[in-house]
XYZ file of C-alpha atoms in Angstrom:
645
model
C -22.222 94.765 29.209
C -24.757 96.976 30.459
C -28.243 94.623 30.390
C -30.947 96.917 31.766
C -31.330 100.957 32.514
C -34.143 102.430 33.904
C -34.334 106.507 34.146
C -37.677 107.751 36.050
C -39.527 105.580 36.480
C -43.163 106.278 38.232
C -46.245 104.016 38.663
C -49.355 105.194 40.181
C -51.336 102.755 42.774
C -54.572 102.731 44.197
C -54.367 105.986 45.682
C -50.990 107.337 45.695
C -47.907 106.579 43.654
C -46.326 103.201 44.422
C -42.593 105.092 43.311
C -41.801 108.159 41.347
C -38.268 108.814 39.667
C -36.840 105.205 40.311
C -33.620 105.732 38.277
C -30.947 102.479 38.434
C -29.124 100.076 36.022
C -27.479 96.698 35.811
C -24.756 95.094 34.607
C -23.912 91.568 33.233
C -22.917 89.681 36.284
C -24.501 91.839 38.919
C -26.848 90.407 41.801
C -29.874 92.603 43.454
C -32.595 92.949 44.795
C -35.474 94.588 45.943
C -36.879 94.363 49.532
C -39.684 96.776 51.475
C -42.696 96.297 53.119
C -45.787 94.750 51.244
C -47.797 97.075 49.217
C -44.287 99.748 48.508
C -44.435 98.077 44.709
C -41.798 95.550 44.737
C -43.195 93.600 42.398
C -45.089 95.996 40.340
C -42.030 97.467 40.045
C -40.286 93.910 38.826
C -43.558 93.753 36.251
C -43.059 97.189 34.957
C -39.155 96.561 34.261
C -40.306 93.155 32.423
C -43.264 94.601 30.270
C -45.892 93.103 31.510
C -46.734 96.426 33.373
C -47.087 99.999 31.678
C -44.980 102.704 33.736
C -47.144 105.932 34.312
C -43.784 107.767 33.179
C -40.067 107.427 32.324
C -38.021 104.840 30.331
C -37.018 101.170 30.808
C -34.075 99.665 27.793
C -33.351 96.269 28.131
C -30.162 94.731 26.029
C -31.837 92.739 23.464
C -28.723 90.870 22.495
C -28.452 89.847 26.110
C -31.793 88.896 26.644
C -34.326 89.029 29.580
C -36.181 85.891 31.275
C -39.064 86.916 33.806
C -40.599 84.503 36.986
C -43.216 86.556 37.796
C -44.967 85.248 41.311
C -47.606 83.379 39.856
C -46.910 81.310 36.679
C -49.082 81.869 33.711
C -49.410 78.459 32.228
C -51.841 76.540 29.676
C -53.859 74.240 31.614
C -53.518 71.179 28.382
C -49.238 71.957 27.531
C -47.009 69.358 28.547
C -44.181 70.429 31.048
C -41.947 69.758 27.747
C -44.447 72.484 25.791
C -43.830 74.535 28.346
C -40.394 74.814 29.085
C -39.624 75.219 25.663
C -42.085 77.786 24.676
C -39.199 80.272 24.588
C -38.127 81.665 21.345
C -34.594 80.951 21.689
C -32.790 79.553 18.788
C -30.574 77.227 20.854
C -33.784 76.147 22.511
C -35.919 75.202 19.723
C -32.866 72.904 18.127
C -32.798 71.145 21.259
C -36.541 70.765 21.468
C -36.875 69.392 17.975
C -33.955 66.775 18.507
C -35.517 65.277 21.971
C -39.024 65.137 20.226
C -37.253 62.986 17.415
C -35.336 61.273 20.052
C -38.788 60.299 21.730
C -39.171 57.888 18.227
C -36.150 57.589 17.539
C -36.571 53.516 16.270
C -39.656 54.576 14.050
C -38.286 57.680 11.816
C -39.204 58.225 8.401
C -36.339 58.786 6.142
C -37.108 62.443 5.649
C -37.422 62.215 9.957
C -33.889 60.796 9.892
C -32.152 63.312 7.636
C -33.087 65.913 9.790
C -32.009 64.101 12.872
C -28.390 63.768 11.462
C -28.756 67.815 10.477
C -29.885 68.176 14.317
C -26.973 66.695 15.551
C -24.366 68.230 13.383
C -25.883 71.495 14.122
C -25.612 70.628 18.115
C -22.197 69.382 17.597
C -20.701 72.625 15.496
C -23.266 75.122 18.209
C -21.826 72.967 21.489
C -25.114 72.418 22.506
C -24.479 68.905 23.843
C -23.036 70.639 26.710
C -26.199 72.842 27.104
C -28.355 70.384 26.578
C -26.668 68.192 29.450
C -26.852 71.779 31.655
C -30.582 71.669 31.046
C -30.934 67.591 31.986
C -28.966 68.837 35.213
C -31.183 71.861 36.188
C -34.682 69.799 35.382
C -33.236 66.784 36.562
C -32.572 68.792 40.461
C -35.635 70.379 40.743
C -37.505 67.541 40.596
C -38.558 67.051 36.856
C -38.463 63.919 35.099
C -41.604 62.905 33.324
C -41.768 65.788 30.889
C -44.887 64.268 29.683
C -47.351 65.419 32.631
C -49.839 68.045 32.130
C -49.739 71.640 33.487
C -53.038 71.328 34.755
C -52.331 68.191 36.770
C -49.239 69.958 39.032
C -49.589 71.273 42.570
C -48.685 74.895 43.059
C -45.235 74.314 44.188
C -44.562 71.774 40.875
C -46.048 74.473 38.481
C -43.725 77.126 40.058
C -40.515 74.615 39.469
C -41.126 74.290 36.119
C -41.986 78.064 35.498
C -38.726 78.481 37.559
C -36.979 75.737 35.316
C -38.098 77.335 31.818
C -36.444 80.923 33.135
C -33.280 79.377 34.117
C -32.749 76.872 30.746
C -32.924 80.118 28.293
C -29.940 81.614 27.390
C -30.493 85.125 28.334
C -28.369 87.519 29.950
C -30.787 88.970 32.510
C -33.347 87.445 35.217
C -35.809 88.845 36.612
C -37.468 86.830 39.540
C -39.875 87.538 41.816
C -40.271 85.108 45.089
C -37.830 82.687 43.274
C -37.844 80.217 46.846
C -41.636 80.479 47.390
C -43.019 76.212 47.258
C -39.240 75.007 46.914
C -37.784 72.797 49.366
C -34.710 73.635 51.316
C -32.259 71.448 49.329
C -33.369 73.301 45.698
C -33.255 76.478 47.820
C -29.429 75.854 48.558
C -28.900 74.777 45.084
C -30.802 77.868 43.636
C -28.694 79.884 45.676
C -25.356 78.589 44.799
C -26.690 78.910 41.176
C -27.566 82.574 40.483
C -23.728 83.065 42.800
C -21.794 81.468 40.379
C -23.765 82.556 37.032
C -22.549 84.973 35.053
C -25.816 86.387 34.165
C -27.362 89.473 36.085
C -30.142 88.723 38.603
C -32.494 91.617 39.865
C -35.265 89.852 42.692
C -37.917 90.066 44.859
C -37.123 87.564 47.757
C -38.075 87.568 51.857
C -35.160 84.921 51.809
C -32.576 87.012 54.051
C -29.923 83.880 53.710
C -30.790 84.017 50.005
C -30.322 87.524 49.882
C -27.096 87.510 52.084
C -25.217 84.693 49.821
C -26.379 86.003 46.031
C -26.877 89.853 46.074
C -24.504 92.706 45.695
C -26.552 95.382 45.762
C -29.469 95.760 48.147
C -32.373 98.396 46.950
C -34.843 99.557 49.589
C -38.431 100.841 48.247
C -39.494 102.943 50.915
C -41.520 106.131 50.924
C -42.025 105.599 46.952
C -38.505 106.458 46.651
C -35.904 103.682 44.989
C -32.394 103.421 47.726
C -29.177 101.558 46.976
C -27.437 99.872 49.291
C -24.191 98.227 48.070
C -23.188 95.136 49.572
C -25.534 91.832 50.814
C -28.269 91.589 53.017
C -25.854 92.203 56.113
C -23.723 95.311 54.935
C -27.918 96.545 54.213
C -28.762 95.762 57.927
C -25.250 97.225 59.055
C -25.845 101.154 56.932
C -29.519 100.978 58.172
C -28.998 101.178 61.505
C -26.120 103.741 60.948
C -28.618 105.654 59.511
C -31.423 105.054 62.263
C -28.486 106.480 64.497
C -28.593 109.769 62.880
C -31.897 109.939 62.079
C -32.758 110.232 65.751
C -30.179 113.114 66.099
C -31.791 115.055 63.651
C -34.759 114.365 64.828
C -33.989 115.418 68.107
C -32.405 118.402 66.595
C -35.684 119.382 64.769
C -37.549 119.072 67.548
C -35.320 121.768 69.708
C -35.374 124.133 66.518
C -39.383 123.912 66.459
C -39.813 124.966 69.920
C -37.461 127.749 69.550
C -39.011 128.889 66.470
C -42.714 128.538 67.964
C -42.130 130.253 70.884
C -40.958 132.681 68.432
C -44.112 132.823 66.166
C -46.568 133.314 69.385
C -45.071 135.796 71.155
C -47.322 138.534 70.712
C -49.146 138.907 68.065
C -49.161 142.199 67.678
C -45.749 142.803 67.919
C -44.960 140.090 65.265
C -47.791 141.527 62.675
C -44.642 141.815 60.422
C -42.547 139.181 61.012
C -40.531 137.264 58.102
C -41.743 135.476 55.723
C -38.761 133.242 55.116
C -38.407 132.139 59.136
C -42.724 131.506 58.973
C -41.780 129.615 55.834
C -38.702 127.690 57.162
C -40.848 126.670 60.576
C -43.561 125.687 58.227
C -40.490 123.473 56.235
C -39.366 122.387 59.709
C -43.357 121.321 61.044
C -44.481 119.364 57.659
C -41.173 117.298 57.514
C -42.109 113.592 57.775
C -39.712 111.861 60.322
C -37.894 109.002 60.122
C -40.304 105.991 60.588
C -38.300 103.590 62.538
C -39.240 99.921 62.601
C -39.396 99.820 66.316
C -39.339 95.889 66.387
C -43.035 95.934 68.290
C -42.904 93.402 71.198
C -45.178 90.576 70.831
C -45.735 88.349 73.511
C -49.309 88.050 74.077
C -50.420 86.262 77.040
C -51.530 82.784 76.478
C -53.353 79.754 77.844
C -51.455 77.150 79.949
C -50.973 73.562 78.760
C -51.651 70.829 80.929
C -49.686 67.640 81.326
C -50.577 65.861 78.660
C -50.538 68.009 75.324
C -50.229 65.489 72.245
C -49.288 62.202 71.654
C -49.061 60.532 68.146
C -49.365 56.512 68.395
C -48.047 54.552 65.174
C -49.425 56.939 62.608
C -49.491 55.898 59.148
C -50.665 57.409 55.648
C -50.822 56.104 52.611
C -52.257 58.451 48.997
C -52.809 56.834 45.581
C -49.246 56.037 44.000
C -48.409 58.323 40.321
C -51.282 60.430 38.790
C -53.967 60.863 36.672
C -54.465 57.119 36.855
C -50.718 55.670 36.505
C -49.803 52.553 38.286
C -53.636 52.746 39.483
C -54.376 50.764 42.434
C -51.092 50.735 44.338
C -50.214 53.725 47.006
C -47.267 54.937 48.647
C -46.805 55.633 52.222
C -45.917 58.954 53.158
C -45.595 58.777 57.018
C -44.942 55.217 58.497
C -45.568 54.299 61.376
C -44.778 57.598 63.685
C -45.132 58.128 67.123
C -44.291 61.316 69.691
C -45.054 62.735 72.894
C -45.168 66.271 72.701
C -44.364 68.257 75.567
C -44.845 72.123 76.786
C -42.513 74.380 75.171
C -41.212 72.219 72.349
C -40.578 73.999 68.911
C -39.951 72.068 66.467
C -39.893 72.425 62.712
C -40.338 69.694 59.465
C -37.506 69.428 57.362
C -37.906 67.237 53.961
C -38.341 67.435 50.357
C -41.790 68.659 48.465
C -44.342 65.599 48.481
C -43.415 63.670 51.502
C -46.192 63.964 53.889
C -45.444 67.602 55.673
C -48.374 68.710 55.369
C -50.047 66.208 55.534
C -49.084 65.798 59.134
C -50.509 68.857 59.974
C -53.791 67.737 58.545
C -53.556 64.482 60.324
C -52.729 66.328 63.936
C -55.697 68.901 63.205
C -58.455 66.202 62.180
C -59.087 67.543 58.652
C -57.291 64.335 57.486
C -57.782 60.556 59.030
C -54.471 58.651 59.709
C -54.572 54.783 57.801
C -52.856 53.252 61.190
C -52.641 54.753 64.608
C -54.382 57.263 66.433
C -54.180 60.647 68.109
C -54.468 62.009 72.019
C -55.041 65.458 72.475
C -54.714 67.068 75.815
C -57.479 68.247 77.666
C -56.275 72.024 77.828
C -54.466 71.829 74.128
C -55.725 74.771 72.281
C -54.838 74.352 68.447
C -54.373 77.607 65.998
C -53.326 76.312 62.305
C -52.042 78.579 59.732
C -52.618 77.046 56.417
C -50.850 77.757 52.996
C -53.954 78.799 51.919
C -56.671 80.123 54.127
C -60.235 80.763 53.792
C -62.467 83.509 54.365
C -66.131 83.131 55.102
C -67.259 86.285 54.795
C -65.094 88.543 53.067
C -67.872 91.282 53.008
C -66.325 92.223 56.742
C -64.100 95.109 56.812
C -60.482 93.978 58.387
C -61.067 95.313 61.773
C -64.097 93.839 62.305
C -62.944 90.663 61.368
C -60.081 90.279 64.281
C -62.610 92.128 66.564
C -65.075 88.430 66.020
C -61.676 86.963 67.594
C -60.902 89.791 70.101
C -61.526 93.803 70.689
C -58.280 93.876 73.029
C -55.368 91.509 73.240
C -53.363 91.501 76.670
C -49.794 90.780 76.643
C -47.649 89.152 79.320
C -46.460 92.088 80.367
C -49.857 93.079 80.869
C -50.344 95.718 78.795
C -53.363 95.924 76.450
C -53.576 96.566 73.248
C -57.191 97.126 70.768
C -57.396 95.406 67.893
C -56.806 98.741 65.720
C -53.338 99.250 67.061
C -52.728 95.925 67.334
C -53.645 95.780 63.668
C -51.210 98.508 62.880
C -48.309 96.771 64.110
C -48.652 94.300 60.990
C -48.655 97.029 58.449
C -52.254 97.523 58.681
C -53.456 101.004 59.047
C -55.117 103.719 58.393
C -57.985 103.408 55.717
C -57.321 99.810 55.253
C -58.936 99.038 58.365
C -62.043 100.074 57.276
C -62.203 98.221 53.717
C -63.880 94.677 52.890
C -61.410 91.734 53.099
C -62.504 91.294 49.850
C -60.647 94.396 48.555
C -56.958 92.991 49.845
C -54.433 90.864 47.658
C -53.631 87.683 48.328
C -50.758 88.404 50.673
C -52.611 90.577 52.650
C -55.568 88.374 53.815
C -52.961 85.755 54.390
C -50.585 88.578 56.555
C -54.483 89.122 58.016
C -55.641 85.101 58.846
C -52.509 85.092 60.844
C -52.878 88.081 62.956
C -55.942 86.741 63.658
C -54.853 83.645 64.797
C -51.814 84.800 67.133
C -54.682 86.581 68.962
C -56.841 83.729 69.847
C -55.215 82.736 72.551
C -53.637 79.712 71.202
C -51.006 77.041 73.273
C -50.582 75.129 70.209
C -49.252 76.578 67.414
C -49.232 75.065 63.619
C -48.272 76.991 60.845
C -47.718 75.492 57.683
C -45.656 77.719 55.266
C -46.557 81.186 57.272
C -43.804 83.067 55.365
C -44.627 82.598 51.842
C -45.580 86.671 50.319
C -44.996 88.012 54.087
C -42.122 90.798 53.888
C -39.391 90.989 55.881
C -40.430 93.163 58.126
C -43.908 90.972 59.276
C -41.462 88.482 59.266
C -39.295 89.935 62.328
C -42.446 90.529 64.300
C -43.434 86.917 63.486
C -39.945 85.605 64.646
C -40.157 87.671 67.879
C -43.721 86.413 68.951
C -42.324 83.054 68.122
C -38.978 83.506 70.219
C -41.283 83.792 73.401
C -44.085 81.846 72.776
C -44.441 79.820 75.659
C -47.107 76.887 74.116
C -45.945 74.185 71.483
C -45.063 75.205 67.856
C -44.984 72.860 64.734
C -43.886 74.497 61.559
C -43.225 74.176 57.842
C -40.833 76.691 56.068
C -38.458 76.116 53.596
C -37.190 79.432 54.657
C -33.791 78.352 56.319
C -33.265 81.954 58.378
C -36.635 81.782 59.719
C -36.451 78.463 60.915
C -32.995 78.525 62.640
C -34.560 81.659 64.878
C -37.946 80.043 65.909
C -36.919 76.135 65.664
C -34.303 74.021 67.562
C -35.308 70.186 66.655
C -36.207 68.881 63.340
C -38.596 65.997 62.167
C -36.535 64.881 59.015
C -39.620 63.691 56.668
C -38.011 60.821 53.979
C -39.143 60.131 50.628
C -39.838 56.438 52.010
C -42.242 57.858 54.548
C -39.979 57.492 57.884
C -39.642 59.937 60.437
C -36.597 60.931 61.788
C -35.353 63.603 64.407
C -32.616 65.720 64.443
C -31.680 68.058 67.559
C -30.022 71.633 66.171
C -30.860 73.823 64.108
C -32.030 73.918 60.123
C -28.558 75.255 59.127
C -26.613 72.783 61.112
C -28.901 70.092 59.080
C -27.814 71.291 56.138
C -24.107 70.943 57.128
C -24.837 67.680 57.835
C -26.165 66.725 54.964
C -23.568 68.232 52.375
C -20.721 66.303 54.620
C -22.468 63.078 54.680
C -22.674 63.460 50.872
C -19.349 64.633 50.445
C -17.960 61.597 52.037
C -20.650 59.329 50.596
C -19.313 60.563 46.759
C -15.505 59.999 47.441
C -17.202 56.653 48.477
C -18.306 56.003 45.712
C -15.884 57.243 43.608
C -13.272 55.062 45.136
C -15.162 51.979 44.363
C -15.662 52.869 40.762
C -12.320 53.407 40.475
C -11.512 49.728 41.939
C -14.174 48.431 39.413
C -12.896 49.939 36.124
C -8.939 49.125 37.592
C -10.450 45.460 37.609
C -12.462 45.787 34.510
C -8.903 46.990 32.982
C -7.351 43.883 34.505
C -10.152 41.521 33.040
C -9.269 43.190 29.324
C -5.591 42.747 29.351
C -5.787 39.200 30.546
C -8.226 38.349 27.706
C -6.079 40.190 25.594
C -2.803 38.238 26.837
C -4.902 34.455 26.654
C -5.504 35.572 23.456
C -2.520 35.870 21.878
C -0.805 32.627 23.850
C -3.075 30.729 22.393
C -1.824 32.020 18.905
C -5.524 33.740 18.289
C -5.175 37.290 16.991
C -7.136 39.847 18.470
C -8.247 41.494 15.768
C -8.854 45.469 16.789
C -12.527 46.403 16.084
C -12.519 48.484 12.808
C -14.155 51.840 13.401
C -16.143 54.232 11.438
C -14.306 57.486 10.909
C -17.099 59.002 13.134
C -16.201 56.533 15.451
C -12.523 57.019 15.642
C -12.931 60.584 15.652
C -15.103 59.950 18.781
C -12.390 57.569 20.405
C -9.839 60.124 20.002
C -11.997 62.974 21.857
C -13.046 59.951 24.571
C -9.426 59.426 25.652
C -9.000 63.385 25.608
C -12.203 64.094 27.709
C -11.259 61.101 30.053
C -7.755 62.667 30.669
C -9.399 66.245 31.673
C -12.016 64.917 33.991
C -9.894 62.960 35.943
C -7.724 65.628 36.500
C -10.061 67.647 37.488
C -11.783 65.155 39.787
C -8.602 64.950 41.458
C -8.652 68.466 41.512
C -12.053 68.834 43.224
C -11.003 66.362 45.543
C -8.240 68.763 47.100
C -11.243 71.350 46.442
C -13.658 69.704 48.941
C -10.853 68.547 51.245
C -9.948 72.347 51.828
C -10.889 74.921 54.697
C -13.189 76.597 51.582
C -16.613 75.589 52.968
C -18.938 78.142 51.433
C -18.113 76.665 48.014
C -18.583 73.272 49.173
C -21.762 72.297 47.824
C -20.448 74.157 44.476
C -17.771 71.620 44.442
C -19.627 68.720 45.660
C -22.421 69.202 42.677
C -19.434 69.420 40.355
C -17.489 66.367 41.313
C -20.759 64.336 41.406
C -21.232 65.623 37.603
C -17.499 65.044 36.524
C -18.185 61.139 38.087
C -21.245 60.541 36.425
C -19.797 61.681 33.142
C -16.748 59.928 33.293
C -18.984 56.718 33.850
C -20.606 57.630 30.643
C -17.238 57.917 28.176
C -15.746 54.759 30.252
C -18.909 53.133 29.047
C -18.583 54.046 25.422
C -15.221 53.983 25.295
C -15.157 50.411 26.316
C -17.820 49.683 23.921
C -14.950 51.232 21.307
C -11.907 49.720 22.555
């Protein structure tokens, strides 16, 4: 089923068009994305294809049977709607029935007779639809991201919480299409790998905007560059993209070496004498003309970063017993009580350490950062700073003091030249260049650039102070890929200390080699390897935890079983008659489909078992979710159908 087709499609930008004749299509069950630099129209071009955007020219059909759901960067939300109210805003029919039955379900012991009937109507029409199975798809999607009091306010989330549940609501409606634009951006690593292994297995076509190069590898099928205003596919992941590119670099510097021999032929050509070539050609002027204005192939040239930087002494920063308690719930629940969110951590960090903090949204990250910086106070334990520790802190969201200063004068208050170890030295234009920004930019107010670009422009200016220490909380949120690289590389020889927050997994296994594992209790635990080899970790502990636990449910209801038929057997020796329960047609009906449904999922929890036991490991975690679901459930219809029995 063909789900979206765009023919020529052109948007005009600040000065120039952002892309002119973009002409692609997708098909149910297809994965891509888009990826250039910042400012080539990515996600205008993501708005545009979702309506919210008006294209200067051509045509954009979406399937309206299929349907389209849109995550646009930054959530539009009402400040006062519950996180219920908002996730089901949609105007999906399978959506609303589900809505109305959990609202009655939120009363269900006080309904009014007329509230009843249509509870009953509710539930037929989710039993004859199937949306029991939906709705327990829904529970499982809110339920990992993080959301369980549907009651909270909008206005009341952080940033990364209001982009979960805007990320939630897209992935519960039963549309064909997504559109998403920075899907990872304020998730945690774990939902990132679950994320991921979601849009893979989904039949529904994806089309995103993501700096997520794992991400990218793992989900996408089709790769499309925006580059030069012009739309490219590349078929295949993230890798087979980086694999034709440089194929392509290859002969791009043949023919450009070519050109270059065919120019000075064809000059020396055009100036020898003038007089004698009063009536040369007009084709060969025009083809040398052709041959002149041609714009190269701009080659990322992967600028070396490196710059020099101050020494650290002996003793750069130690961390005695720290401890950090906030207010426990919000907006005044369980007032009075708090929760610790770092307990009692110490470290000694030394010269050349780079380490990065691994843990889910909420538990004390950033707040670390704060703590080591001095813009937060520790509850227990205190802080020694080196004498020749020099701090530079990238923040998620930095401030400007005076945005009336154009962008080169604002890294010229930091530096006019940066030296490099090699000892070269750059000025602060070029060096400016090498993070995308030139030209004309240079010259306008920070106040003019979008919110990615004063954040791509706070942390050039940091790596140029000079720093030995380096803290950077969340630097690649909005940065493209290509800032990215440069970013990596500076990191890869940094010679000081680095601390970092990413939930980007790819950036973190190039710049980081230890972990601090952050736990929702507030401990603080290390890990030595990288972020990926975490993760590995992690899914095998829980693997093996699971089949843990499975086995001893399995002993439980095998001695629960036991119990039954003894009762049972006392029963009749003692000449009572155990009368079977009499059941409701409804009832039987429902004992009958419980001793069907138990049959299946055991098989296929047996099944899985073999599954997760096999050399298959990039479906693992696909497996493990599964067999953790198929569990829980058949806990559920043991349950009842004890209660039956």
């Amino acid at each position: 089923m063909n789900l979206l087709s765009i023919s020529n499609l052109s948007k005009i930008g600040r000065e120039e068009p952002l892309f002119t004749e973009v002409t692609f299509g997708l098909n149910e069950g297809e994965k891509a994305a888009l990826i250039g630099k910042n400012g080539t129209g990515k996600s205008t071009l993501l708005n545009t294809i979702a309506g919210v955007l008006q294209p200067d020219d051509g045509t954009v059909v979406l399937n309206k049977t299929g349907g389209t759901s849109f995550l646009p960067q930054n959530p539009v939300y009402e400040k006062e709607d519950t996180i219920r109210d908002h996730i089901f805003k949609s105007k999906s029919p399978k959506l609303e029935i589900i809505r109305e039955y959990e609202e009655l379900c939120l009363n269900l012991g006080s309904l009014s007779e007329s509230q009843q009937k249509r509870y009953d109507q509710l539930c037929d029409t989710m039993e004859k639809q199937d949306l029991w199975n939906y709705e327990a798809q829904i529970s499982s999607i809110l339920s990992t991201l993080g959301i369980t009091d549907m009651s909270r306010k909008m206005g009341s989330l952080s940033g990364g919480m209001i982009k979960k549940v805007a990320l939630a609501q897209v992935l519960v409606e039963d549309t064909k299409l997504l559109l998403l634009d920075e899907p990872t951006n304020h998730l945690d690593i774990t939902t990132i790998s679950w994320l991921q292994d979601y849009l893979k297995n989904t039949d529904r076509a994806v089309l995103m905007v993501t700096h997520d190069r794992y991400f990218l590898d793992n989900v996408c099928t089709n790769i499309y560059e925006l580059d030069h205003h012009k739309l490219k596919l590349y078929q295949g992941n993230y890798s087979t993209y980086l694999e034709k590119k440089e194929t392509e670099n290859e002969i791009a510097k043949n023919t450009d070496r070519r050109i270059e021999a065919v120019l000075r032929f064809e000059r020396d050509w055009l100036l020898r004498g003038p007089c004698a070539r009063g009536t040369k050609a007009k084709a060969r002027i025009q083809h040398d003309m052709e041959l002149i204005n041609r714009e190269k192939f701009k080659e990322d040239k992967g600028f070396t970063f490196e710059v020099k930087g101050r020494r650290l002494g002996g003793k750069v920063l130690e961390l005695h017993g720290i401890s950090k308690n906030f207010p426990k719930g919000y907006a005044g629940a369980d007032a009075g009580t708090t929760t610790p969110v770092i307990k009692d951590f110490s470290y000694n960090f030394t010269a050349g350490q780079k380490i990065g903090i691994f843990g889910n949204n909420g538990t004390g990250k950033s707040t670390l950062l704060n703590i080591i910086t001095g813009s937060l106070q520790p509850d227990e334990g205190s802080i020694v700073v080196g004498d020749n520790t020099h701090f530079a802190y990238y923040q998620q969201n930095p401030v400007f003091k005076d945005t009336s200063l154009t962008v080169l004068e604002y890294i010229q208050e930091v530096a006019e030249n940066v030296t490099m170890n090699n000892g070269k030295t750059y000025s602060a234009a070029r060096f400016l260049e090498e993070f995308g920004f030139e030209g004309k930019i240079q010259y306008s107010p920070v106040s003019t650039l979008s919110g990615g670009e004063r954040k791509r422009l706070f942390l050039v200016r940091l790596l140029i102070s000079n720093p030995n220490f380096l803290i950077l909380d969340e630097p690649t949120n909005d940065f493209d890929i290509f800032t990215m690289n440069i970013l990596e590389q500076f990191l890869e020889q940094f010679q000081g200390c680095l601390l970092i927050v990413s939930h980007d997994r790819y950036f973190m296994d190039k710049v980081a080699d230890t972990l601090f594992i952050f736990e929702d209790n507030g401990d603080v635990s290390g890990f030595v390897g990288k972020c990926s080899e975490y993760i590995d970790y992690l899914t095998e502990k829980k693997k093996v935890e699971a089949q843990k636990e499975s086995e001893e449910k399995a002993i439980e209801r095998e001695k629960q079983k036991a119990a039954y038929a003894e009762e049972q057997k006392q029963a009749v020796a003692s000449g009572e008659s155990a009368k079977p329960k009499k059941l409701s047609f409804k009832e039987q009906r429902e004992f009958e489909q419980l001793e069907k449904d138990i049959e299946s999922l055991e098989a296929r929890k047996s099944e899985l078992e073999g599954l997760m036991a096999g050399p298959d490991y990039s479906k693992l975690a696909e497996y493990t979710k599964e067999y953790n679901d198929v569990s829980a459930s058949l806990d559920e219809k043991y349950l009842r159908w004890e209660e039956l029995a």
